[in-house]
XYZ file of C-alpha atoms in Angstrom:
707
model
C 37.327 79.326 15.325
C 39.088 77.124 12.798
C 42.094 76.957 15.055
C 39.956 75.648 17.920
C 38.540 72.841 15.740
C 42.016 71.830 14.665
C 43.213 71.675 18.305
C 40.190 69.564 19.301
C 40.737 67.023 16.548
C 44.419 66.785 17.407
C 43.570 66.149 21.052
C 41.217 63.296 20.117
C 43.805 61.671 17.924
C 46.391 61.816 20.700
C 43.904 60.377 23.185
C 43.116 57.478 20.903
C 46.781 56.788 20.455
C 47.568 56.925 24.153
C 44.540 54.709 25.102
C 44.445 51.985 22.415
C 41.998 49.702 24.421
C 39.144 48.529 22.224
C 40.663 49.579 19.000
C 43.718 47.430 19.561
C 41.578 44.513 20.666
C 39.413 44.903 17.638
C 42.419 44.794 15.395
C 44.254 41.938 17.212
C 44.141 38.616 15.325
C 44.697 35.190 16.957
C 44.301 31.501 16.273
C 44.146 28.425 18.537
C 46.544 25.955 16.951
C 46.188 23.011 19.293
C 44.990 21.879 22.738
C 46.450 18.791 24.401
C 45.940 17.075 27.762
C 48.377 14.949 29.734
C 48.272 13.192 33.118
C 51.296 13.318 35.396
C 53.134 11.435 36.704
C 51.266 8.596 34.890
C 47.848 7.532 33.736
C 48.010 4.526 36.102
C 48.823 5.441 39.700
C 48.361 4.079 43.185
C 46.087 5.474 45.849
C 47.557 8.587 47.556
C 49.605 9.782 44.551
C 49.537 13.502 43.731
C 48.195 13.662 40.185
C 48.373 16.688 37.854
C 46.104 17.048 34.815
C 47.995 19.396 32.424
C 46.160 21.293 29.692
C 48.457 22.877 27.113
C 47.117 25.314 24.508
C 49.095 26.602 21.519
C 47.758 30.072 20.576
C 49.177 32.524 18.006
C 48.184 36.227 18.045
C 49.185 39.425 16.200
C 49.271 41.720 19.224
C 51.333 42.000 22.388
C 48.415 42.094 24.817
C 47.651 38.859 26.673
C 44.439 37.126 25.695
C 41.833 36.105 28.265
C 41.600 32.314 28.310
C 38.836 30.224 29.891
C 39.821 26.636 30.739
C 37.234 23.914 31.500
C 38.124 20.412 32.728
C 35.744 17.476 32.122
C 35.668 14.047 33.793
C 33.640 11.321 32.075
C 31.811 14.005 30.119
C 30.836 16.075 33.175
C 32.337 19.482 33.972
C 34.465 19.361 37.150
C 36.466 22.604 37.065
C 36.518 25.995 35.249
C 39.014 28.864 35.467
C 39.759 32.071 33.510
C 43.338 33.312 33.183
C 45.460 35.626 31.013
C 48.570 33.508 31.391
C 49.905 31.649 28.448
C 51.373 28.979 30.716
C 49.935 25.484 30.835
C 46.769 25.130 32.860
C 47.088 22.661 35.749
C 44.266 20.763 37.471
C 45.608 19.179 40.662
C 44.399 15.918 42.251
C 46.332 15.651 45.524
C 46.263 12.290 47.302
C 44.333 10.687 44.426
C 41.599 8.185 45.221
C 39.817 5.544 43.209
C 36.920 7.943 42.750
C 39.270 10.192 40.725
C 39.546 7.497 38.060
C 37.974 8.329 34.725
C 38.467 10.009 31.341
C 39.645 13.628 31.402
C 39.707 16.295 28.724
C 39.972 20.100 28.679
C 38.497 22.895 26.621
C 39.838 26.416 25.977
C 37.607 29.361 25.096
C 39.091 32.668 23.801
C 36.630 35.348 22.825
C 34.091 32.754 21.719
C 36.538 30.565 19.867
C 36.741 27.074 21.411
C 38.889 24.039 21.051
C 38.827 20.731 22.993
C 41.690 18.361 23.675
C 41.769 14.629 23.330
C 40.577 12.453 26.254
C 43.005 10.685 28.561
C 42.068 7.990 31.112
C 43.298 8.068 34.702
C 43.247 4.827 36.695
C 43.823 4.956 40.441
C 44.383 1.600 42.128
C 43.903 0.747 45.826
C 41.274 1.347 48.512
C 41.687 1.989 52.205
C 40.677 -0.704 54.679
C 37.194 -0.115 56.136
C 36.787 0.531 59.858
C 33.805 -0.944 61.792
C 32.429 0.555 65.002
C 29.585 -0.905 67.173
C 27.762 1.089 69.844
C 27.235 -2.050 71.990
C 28.993 -5.310 72.541
C 26.232 -7.078 74.498
C 22.502 -6.920 73.674
C 19.373 -8.768 74.716
C 17.362 -10.803 72.234
C 15.336 -8.326 70.149
C 17.426 -5.303 71.185
C 18.769 -2.953 68.486
C 22.461 -2.348 67.758
C 24.027 0.455 65.659
C 27.014 -0.329 63.450
C 29.058 2.303 61.567
C 31.423 1.463 58.691
C 33.985 4.043 57.504
C 36.132 4.188 54.338
C 38.991 6.492 55.371
C 39.880 9.111 52.751
C 37.572 7.728 50.054
C 35.159 9.862 48.043
C 32.464 9.343 45.482
C 29.421 7.049 45.396
C 30.029 4.215 47.875
C 28.056 1.095 48.784
C 28.590 -0.234 52.342
C 27.795 -3.874 53.222
C 27.328 -5.362 56.742
C 27.831 -9.066 57.467
C 26.903 -11.403 60.346
C 28.883 -14.628 60.414
C 29.811 -14.108 56.756
C 26.203 -13.592 55.600
C 25.155 -10.190 54.301
C 22.465 -8.726 56.515
C 22.224 -5.116 55.318
C 23.602 -2.623 52.741
C 23.658 1.168 52.414
C 24.458 3.538 49.504
C 25.869 6.971 50.418
C 27.887 9.767 48.834
C 30.197 10.030 51.834
C 32.892 7.789 53.254
C 30.816 6.296 56.102
C 27.423 4.673 56.723
C 25.417 3.484 59.736
C 23.068 0.515 60.022
C 20.666 -0.620 62.768
C 21.014 -4.371 63.332
C 18.634 -6.905 64.928
C 19.531 -10.406 65.998
C 16.999 -13.264 66.008
C 19.147 -15.851 67.713
C 21.061 -15.819 70.981
C 24.787 -16.370 71.247
C 27.917 -14.766 69.808
C 27.589 -12.921 66.466
C 30.670 -11.756 64.530
C 30.116 -8.562 62.525
C 32.286 -7.046 59.746
C 31.791 -4.662 56.787
C 33.103 -3.885 53.293
C 32.475 -1.148 50.747
C 32.487 -0.728 46.969
C 33.296 2.493 45.072
C 31.414 2.924 41.787
C 33.244 4.821 39.058
C 31.266 4.567 35.851
C 31.414 2.104 34.260
C 33.628 0.200 36.726
C 33.414 -0.682 40.404
C 36.163 -1.264 42.968
C 35.639 -3.452 46.052
C 37.567 -2.987 49.283
C 38.946 -5.599 51.617
C 37.018 -6.690 54.742
C 37.138 -4.735 57.947
C 38.174 -6.263 61.209
C 35.335 -8.281 62.771
C 33.648 -7.355 66.048
C 31.888 -9.765 68.426
C 28.344 -9.147 69.700
C 26.870 -11.226 72.503
C 23.086 -11.713 72.289
C 21.411 -12.850 75.476
C 18.165 -14.792 75.447
C 14.956 -13.025 76.435
C 13.348 -14.849 79.336
C 10.045 -15.491 77.533
C 8.952 -18.977 76.375
C 5.824 -19.875 74.339
C 3.859 -22.874 75.652
C 1.663 -25.155 73.458
C -0.753 -27.588 75.143
C -3.086 -30.132 73.459
C -5.660 -32.492 74.979
C -6.246 -35.370 74.773
C -2.622 -36.316 74.294
C -2.831 -40.029 73.386
C -4.929 -42.349 71.139
C -6.573 -39.626 69.100
C -8.947 -40.891 66.386
C -10.664 -39.063 63.617
C -13.735 -37.372 64.971
C -12.318 -36.823 68.470
C -12.509 -33.278 69.853
C -9.188 -31.510 70.415
C -8.483 -28.537 72.700
C -5.344 -26.512 71.865
C -3.883 -23.797 74.165
C -1.137 -21.262 73.308
C 0.472 -19.144 76.089
C 3.846 -17.756 77.265
C 5.999 -18.167 80.307
C 7.645 -14.837 81.241
C 9.681 -13.646 84.258
C 9.709 -10.043 85.509
C 8.837 -8.355 82.185
C 5.790 -6.568 80.871
C 3.810 -8.393 78.179
C 1.882 -5.389 76.893
C 3.491 -5.498 73.433
C 3.321 -9.270 73.108
C 1.214 -11.037 70.431
C 0.353 -14.749 70.209
C -0.674 -16.664 67.054
C -2.048 -20.236 67.053
C -2.082 -22.013 63.679
C -2.407 -25.482 62.163
C -0.383 -25.796 58.987
C -1.176 -22.697 56.967
C -4.506 -22.076 58.720
C -4.530 -19.434 61.488
C -6.754 -20.823 64.245
C -6.635 -18.002 66.832
C -4.605 -14.951 67.994
C -4.344 -12.847 71.169
C -2.058 -11.026 73.582
C -1.511 -13.347 76.569
C -3.237 -16.698 75.973
C -5.260 -18.173 73.096
C -7.076 -21.507 72.622
C -9.030 -23.382 69.930
C -11.316 -26.481 69.793
C -11.700 -28.670 66.683
C -12.580 -32.162 65.443
C -9.482 -34.211 64.699
C -8.882 -35.221 61.087
C -6.310 -37.725 59.926
C -3.428 -36.233 57.988
C -0.007 -37.582 57.185
C 2.174 -37.401 59.175
C -0.279 -35.749 61.602
C -1.746 -32.412 62.689
C 1.046 -29.805 62.953
C 0.273 -26.988 65.450
C 2.349 -23.827 66.037
C 2.284 -21.318 68.891
C 4.081 -18.134 67.796
C 5.047 -15.233 70.075
C 6.094 -11.846 68.665
C 7.317 -8.972 70.818
C 9.007 -6.196 68.936
C 11.799 -7.810 66.950
C 11.712 -10.940 69.101
C 9.976 -14.002 67.632
C 9.694 -17.310 69.493
C 7.903 -20.424 68.286
C 6.648 -23.656 69.875
C 5.678 -26.542 67.535
C 3.958 -29.872 68.060
C 2.762 -32.658 65.772
C -0.267 -34.683 66.893
C -0.761 -38.107 65.242
C -4.414 -38.908 64.464
C -5.531 -42.473 63.764
C -7.710 -42.845 60.673
C -11.308 -43.831 61.471
C -11.772 -45.215 57.958
C -9.851 -44.833 54.759
C -10.911 -42.620 51.903
C -13.221 -44.603 49.600
C -12.289 -45.751 46.119
C -14.801 -45.779 43.250
C -14.551 -48.564 40.657
C -16.582 -49.593 37.606
C -17.539 -53.006 36.244
C -17.263 -54.094 33.579
C -14.153 -52.087 32.799
C -15.417 -51.388 29.284
C -19.026 -50.490 28.477
C -20.889 -49.153 25.483
C -23.440 -46.365 25.501
C -26.663 -47.198 27.396
C -25.302 -50.530 28.583
C -25.886 -51.426 32.283
C -22.881 -51.096 34.582
C -22.065 -51.146 38.313
C -20.216 -48.474 40.312
C -18.769 -49.655 43.636
C -17.744 -47.262 46.448
C -15.702 -48.892 49.223
C -13.422 -47.931 52.141
C -10.858 -50.686 52.532
C -9.709 -49.848 56.094
C -11.578 -48.789 59.211
C -10.792 -48.547 62.957
C -12.572 -51.549 64.460
C -11.971 -50.086 67.947
C -14.419 -47.306 67.226
C -16.814 -48.360 64.392
C -18.265 -51.395 62.613
C -18.282 -51.732 58.831
C -22.073 -51.511 58.684
C -21.835 -48.051 60.228
C -20.324 -46.748 56.995
C -22.764 -45.285 54.474
C -21.878 -44.442 50.877
C -23.297 -41.836 48.543
C -22.749 -41.635 44.773
C -22.537 -38.166 43.296
C -24.413 -36.804 41.479
C -27.129 -39.386 42.233
C -27.211 -38.519 45.969
C -28.825 -41.827 47.039
C -27.091 -43.313 50.130
C -26.372 -47.034 50.063
C -24.979 -49.226 52.842
C -23.359 -51.660 50.458
C -21.839 -48.981 48.239
C -22.871 -50.748 45.011
C -24.795 -48.624 42.488
C -26.387 -49.993 39.297
C -26.631 -47.424 36.493
C -26.646 -47.223 32.708
C -23.652 -45.980 30.817
C -24.140 -42.389 29.660
C -23.995 -41.256 26.062
C -20.800 -39.261 26.596
C -17.947 -39.016 29.083
C -19.168 -38.439 32.620
C -17.502 -37.883 36.027
C -18.614 -39.734 39.166
C -17.455 -39.416 42.781
C -18.587 -41.099 45.975
C -18.431 -40.268 49.682
C -18.132 -42.501 52.783
C -19.556 -41.237 56.081
C -19.330 -42.436 59.728
C -19.310 -40.685 63.174
C -19.705 -37.310 61.471
C -16.604 -37.843 59.326
C -17.083 -37.716 55.570
C -14.427 -38.615 53.044
C -14.596 -38.356 49.263
C -13.131 -40.594 46.594
C -11.142 -39.446 43.647
C -13.098 -38.664 40.490
C -13.890 -41.602 38.227
C -14.401 -40.660 34.578
C -16.652 -43.098 32.716
C -15.953 -43.061 28.994
C -18.613 -45.196 27.330
C -17.550 -46.701 24.044
C -19.464 -45.783 20.912
C -20.416 -48.839 18.821
C -18.661 -48.910 15.505
C -20.792 -48.090 12.465
C -20.917 -50.100 9.244
C -17.569 -49.490 7.558
C -17.297 -47.733 4.247
C -14.885 -48.961 1.622
C -13.234 -46.822 -1.020
C -10.142 -46.560 -3.144
C -7.436 -44.344 -1.690
C -6.124 -42.360 -4.628
C -6.629 -44.035 -8.022
C -7.145 -47.663 -8.955
C -4.909 -48.378 -11.943
C -4.865 -51.818 -13.474
C -1.464 -53.451 -13.182
C -0.333 -51.286 -10.252
C -0.782 -51.708 -6.466
C -4.154 -50.360 -5.298
C -4.751 -48.903 -1.836
C -8.156 -49.552 -0.278
C -9.428 -47.457 2.642
C -11.785 -48.858 5.276
C -13.443 -46.262 7.506
C -16.393 -46.038 9.906
C -18.181 -42.744 10.548
C -18.513 -43.437 14.282
C -17.032 -45.736 16.862
C -14.633 -45.578 19.795
C -11.008 -46.381 19.223
C -9.343 -48.788 18.829
C -11.198 -50.203 15.827
C -10.083 -53.383 14.080
C -10.623 -53.424 10.302
C -10.422 -56.597 8.194
C -10.353 -56.589 4.377
C -12.183 -59.480 2.655
C -11.878 -60.723 -0.931
C -14.959 -62.755 -1.721
C -15.536 -63.464 2.024
C -11.948 -64.572 2.483
C -9.921 -62.368 4.869
C -6.948 -60.675 3.227
C -5.481 -58.631 6.096
C -6.381 -56.940 9.421
C -5.224 -53.620 10.867
C -6.007 -51.749 14.083
C -6.660 -47.985 14.228
C -5.745 -46.622 17.674
C -5.319 -42.905 16.993
C -7.665 -40.426 15.282
C -4.981 -39.575 12.740
C -4.509 -43.210 11.692
C -6.211 -44.767 8.669
C -6.946 -48.385 7.779
C -5.199 -48.788 4.420
C -4.760 -52.084 2.585
C -2.642 -52.645 -0.523
C -3.969 -55.117 -3.094
C -3.500 -55.946 -6.763
C -5.947 -57.140 -9.408
C -5.564 -58.572 -12.903
C -8.994 -57.592 -14.282
C -11.114 -54.482 -13.642
C -14.125 -56.479 -12.456
C -12.125 -57.949 -9.577
C -12.373 -54.636 -7.703
C -15.958 -55.506 -6.722
C -14.856 -58.543 -4.732
C -13.486 -56.496 -1.790
C -15.401 -55.762 1.457
C -14.517 -54.297 4.881
C -15.358 -55.583 8.364
C -15.088 -53.411 11.518
C -15.219 -54.189 15.227
C -14.318 -52.248 18.390
C -15.332 -54.446 21.304
C -17.365 -57.371 22.438
C -20.091 -56.826 19.879
C -20.499 -58.700 16.589
C -18.269 -57.286 13.821
C -20.047 -55.389 11.043
C -19.453 -56.221 7.371
C -19.758 -53.390 4.879
C -20.834 -53.370 1.222
C -18.705 -54.380 -1.735
C -16.260 -51.924 -3.232
C -17.687 -50.047 -6.179
C -14.909 -48.110 -7.865
C -13.654 -47.354 -11.336
C -10.481 -49.116 -12.340
C -8.388 -47.125 -14.759
C -7.103 -49.325 -17.566
C -3.850 -47.919 -19.003
C -4.062 -46.941 -22.660
C -2.796 -49.264 -25.384
C -3.001 -49.946 -29.131
C -2.911 -46.368 -30.332
C -3.785 -46.148 -34.036
C -3.911 -43.203 -36.423
C -5.950 -43.224 -39.615
C -6.843 -40.610 -42.220
C -10.146 -39.733 -43.893
C -10.374 -39.635 -46.869
C -8.015 -42.408 -47.979
C -4.418 -41.417 -48.397
C -4.734 -41.787 -52.214
C -7.741 -39.423 -52.305
C -6.329 -36.457 -50.386
C -6.554 -33.518 -52.780
C -5.852 -29.846 -52.515
C -8.720 -27.654 -51.268
C -10.310 -30.719 -49.729
C -10.495 -31.678 -46.057
C -8.437 -34.064 -43.953
C -9.406 -35.863 -40.727
C -6.686 -37.564 -38.668
C -8.485 -40.035 -36.377
C -6.635 -41.313 -33.303
C -8.007 -44.417 -31.545
C -6.877 -46.096 -28.318
C -7.976 -48.811 -25.939
C -8.313 -48.131 -22.200
C -10.331 -46.033 -19.739
C -11.475 -42.498 -20.573
C -11.155 -39.590 -20.207
C -8.306 -39.532 -22.682
C -6.073 -36.651 -23.709
C -5.085 -36.797 -27.402
C -2.236 -34.934 -29.066
C -1.457 -34.811 -32.781
C 2.074 -34.222 -34.062
C 3.787 -33.727 -37.346
C 7.114 -35.530 -37.581
C 9.852 -33.013 -37.015
C 7.767 -30.644 -34.864
C 8.035 -30.841 -31.072
C 4.918 -28.726 -30.535
C 1.615 -30.590 -30.940
C -0.758 -29.551 -33.711
C -3.732 -29.946 -31.397
C -4.525 -31.176 -27.866
C -7.939 -32.217 -26.613
C -9.461 -34.274 -23.792
C -12.555 -36.373 -24.341
C -14.594 -39.099 -22.679
C -14.387 -41.183 -25.848
C -11.675 -43.563 -26.967
C -11.239 -41.854 -30.321
C -10.935 -38.310 -31.533
C -10.184 -36.669 -34.852
C -8.151 -33.642 -35.802
C -9.577 -31.938 -38.899
C -7.764 -29.808 -41.441
C -10.617 -27.934 -43.183
C -8.704 -26.793 -46.282
C -5.772 -28.934 -47.365
C -2.778 -27.455 -49.163
C 0.475 -28.878 -50.451
C 2.121 -27.687 -47.191
C 0.119 -30.300 -45.247
C 2.039 -33.131 -46.871
C 4.183 -35.036 -44.388
C 4.171 -37.772 -41.763
C 1.796 -37.548 -38.798
C 1.315 -39.458 -35.539
C -0.685 -39.065 -32.329
C -0.050 -39.555 -28.617
C -2.579 -40.220 -25.840
C -2.671 -40.643 -22.082
C -5.320 -41.013 -19.357
C -5.327 -40.907 -15.545
C -2.962 -43.878 -15.533
C -0.367 -41.390 -16.876
C 1.066 -43.892 -19.377
C 1.803 -42.314 -22.749
C 1.126 -44.301 -25.916
C 2.165 -43.362 -29.450
C 0.464 -44.373 -32.650
C 1.803 -45.422 -36.023
C 2.919 -42.764 -38.479
C 0.703 -41.826 -41.420
C 2.312 -40.419 -44.580
C 0.013 -37.776 -46.034
C 0.649 -36.757 -49.686
C -1.626 -34.000 -50.917
C -2.438 -34.457 -54.607
C -3.365 -31.806 -57.196
C -6.984 -30.691 -57.412
C -9.168 -32.052 -60.301
C -9.929 -28.645 -61.710
C -6.222 -27.909 -61.852
C -5.635 -31.174 -63.732
C -8.423 -30.309 -66.223
C -7.080 -26.838 -66.690
C -3.591 -28.121 -67.323
C -4.947 -30.784 -69.784
C -6.961 -28.171 -71.647
C -3.993 -25.897 -71.856
C -1.836 -28.773 -73.135
C -4.448 -29.741 -75.786
C -4.721 -26.145 -76.872
C -0.969 -25.894 -77.216
C -0.849 -29.192 -79.203
C -3.681 -28.026 -81.492
C -2.025 -24.730 -82.131
C 1.230 -26.490 -82.921
C -0.546 -28.950 -85.268
C -2.288 -26.169 -87.174
C 0.953 -24.292 -87.428
C 2.738 -27.373 -88.789
C -0.013 -28.042 -91.352
C -0.049 -24.468 -92.503
C 3.702 -24.542 -92.745
C 3.784 -27.681 -94.926
C 0.929 -26.470 -97.095
C 2.573 -23.214 -97.738
C 5.760 -25.015 -98.671
C 3.909 -27.425 -101.076
C 2.059 -24.578 -102.706
C 5.303 -22.906 -103.504
C 6.610 -26.075 -105.227
C 3.460 -26.525 -107.301
C 3.491 -22.927 -108.340
C 7.016 -23.305 -109.510
C 6.078 -26.426 -111.547
C 3.101 -24.745 -113.215
C 5.167 -21.826 -114.214
C 7.580 -24.130 -116.009
C 4.813 -25.632 -118.372
C 2.390 -22.722 -118.546
C 0.968 -22.001 -122.131
C 0.812 -18.615 -123.694
C -2.945 -18.290 -123.124
C -4.532 -18.575 -119.702
C -6.397 -21.753 -118.820
C -9.740 -22.099 -117.280
C -10.236 -23.363 -113.793
C -11.330 -26.745 -115.060
C -8.299 -27.172 -117.169
C -6.061 -26.148 -114.255
C -7.803 -28.574 -111.977
C -7.577 -31.345 -114.528
C -3.905 -30.728 -115.025
C -3.284 -30.768 -111.259
C -5.162 -34.018 -110.969
C -3.221 -35.539 -113.762
C 0.051 -34.509 -112.243
C -0.955 -36.099 -108.921
C -1.971 -39.261 -110.713
C 1.351 -39.459 -112.456
C 3.137 -39.153 -109.126
C 0.939 -41.820 -107.614
C -0.599 -39.470 -104.985
C -4.185 -39.732 -103.757
C -6.272 -36.613 -103.969
C -6.503 -34.477 -100.886
C -9.720 -33.532 -99.172
C -10.174 -30.327 -101.005
C -9.506 -32.098 -104.336
C -12.219 -34.612 -103.590
C -14.614 -31.845 -102.567
C -13.873 -30.024 -105.768
C -14.601 -33.109 -107.791
C -17.901 -33.578 -106.004
C -18.757 -30.011 -106.791
C -18.008 -30.528 -110.440
C -20.080 -33.691 -110.551
C -23.013 -32.012 -108.849
C -22.833 -29.143 -111.227
C -22.651 -31.493 -114.180
C -25.804 -33.445 -113.353
C -27.874 -30.843 -115.102
C -26.072 -31.329 -118.470
C -26.568 -34.114 -120.948
C -22.983 -34.870 -121.206
C -19.968 -33.886 -119.299
C -16.677 -33.755 -120.950
C -14.027 -35.393 -118.896
C -10.561 -34.390 -119.796
C -8.384 -37.373 -119.954
C -4.880 -37.782 -118.571
C -2.830 -39.803 -120.844
C -0.695 -41.322 -118.172
C -3.266 -41.332 -115.311
C -4.160 -44.585 -113.542
C -7.537 -46.239 -114.176
C -8.774 -46.091 -110.521
C -9.380 -42.358 -110.723
C -11.666 -42.564 -113.722
C -13.573 -45.471 -112.368
C -14.143 -43.591 -109.149
C -15.600 -40.677 -110.987
C -17.967 -42.877 -112.976
C -19.121 -44.649 -109.857
C -19.811 -41.358 -108.109
C -21.759 -40.118 -111.158
C -23.865 -43.303 -111.189
C -24.741 -43.063 -107.567
C -25.625 -39.476 -107.901
C -27.902 -40.198 -110.885
C -29.631 -43.008 -109.002
C -30.396 -40.664 -106.113
C -31.884 -38.182 -108.393
C -34.103 -40.874 -109.932
C -35.536 -41.723 -106.530
């Protein structure tokens, strides 16, 4: 059993080796390197050349078996040919006897087992077309008979337009996808007609036109049928006369079953029929006359008979006029309707009657008295005689509206010292309107307003504001009395001047922690815009607009930093800027600060004085102590003796007693008043004034005690 399995597997292996088929194909590897297209013998050839489109593919593969290749050729993007081959040779697409229709852009594509590659595009241009050939089925036809013409383009292909010509004028065209076309021709005039044809081949996006074919002659014989037009009466036809018009045909040996007749006057169809038609009408005058036409149609044959009939005018169309030529609303006016010419052979002037529309009241004279309407109105009139009525052209009556009392105003702004424009204007009134400007009843200037967009502007100048009230306007727009308007009442803006800046309080009284008001005053017309500046700063401290000629800028709490120079600027609607004087503000120290500093200074001085006194006293005490020590006895002295000795020493030196010495003496004297006697130590070298002083003091003290 194992041997059988081994033989079977060996057989399968041999079979797969001997029949490689799909296995080999599955293992074969290839690549399409390049695909190129070329046109032989050249990309530009003449008609009839044998052209070859060569597609060359460069393919590399790993196996020996030939690959199946599918070639596709495209012309102008459309597929024109496909072929599958196993050959590795170049693929050839043949164009034998090339024609213009073969012109275009060619490219090829190769497909191998789903792998594709496309070549570049190459353009083929074929020059030259064959001469067209014309064939006619008849050489002689009767008027209205059909003729078949066939035009052929030998050897040409593609989309072709054929054109047929009669005496050089195109009469028909045909588009076909073959090289020939037929056309059925009809001729409207008798005689010899020369026919030829051409064709054009369309190759997107270009077109190629052929030369002309040889011409062929066609003889067209006249059809023996003649239309006849008869009119009565034939002479001296006036408006209002009755006309009879007949339309018929004269035919010889031919059936008239398919014949149609049409009788018309101008563009109006009067009657129609098969053999004979007629029409009756009242003659009307037209320039150059009444034009009648008798038209016969039979198949493709059309014959016409024309005749113009002059008609004498019975009376001319009326004209409507107005008098006077210019009227105002509700004013009486006359409208006259009149026909200037009339045929005296047929009518008299008094036979004419006139009617004014829309009044509809006939008048023999044609004069109508009416009142001018309130707005534009259209009138027409009609003249009538012998059943003939003629209308005038429309007359539009435009009544004039009386001008209203003019208003006067200033155009823009009235600024003293500059030119002022004054506008005069009426609310109503028909144009043109004449405006006159007066200054105290004396005319200054006059202008005329003819268009709605125009304005009556006058330029004046004044030297004082009150002069503006002297101007008045007068308006007129016709025969009526001119109207004078009121005086001009307007505000004249006086430019600002004399700007002044002052300070409150006075400059010498501006203290810290106080307030400061900078008051700016000007002369001129309010409203005024004020600006305050500090010298050195470009930005204003404050800006305000007021209807007064002065304004203040307040600093509520003044500090040392507010010291400096200030000024103000102002302007009004005159737009002139004025600048004030500069004010130098110096902020002084506050009173309480001065008092505080003075108190501190006094305190410092007092302290220094006390210190100096104490210093000198301490120094003097040291000297006296040193002197006492030098003469001091062995036993201590009483206070009185010490005091007496000190006084004696001062007396010797010539010094006056100090305050405390005097107080001490007074104390001793007061204490001594209770004793009978007081012992007074004597200084041997003391001056007399000291003792006398003591005695005097004792006497005065004793006297007081007595009282």
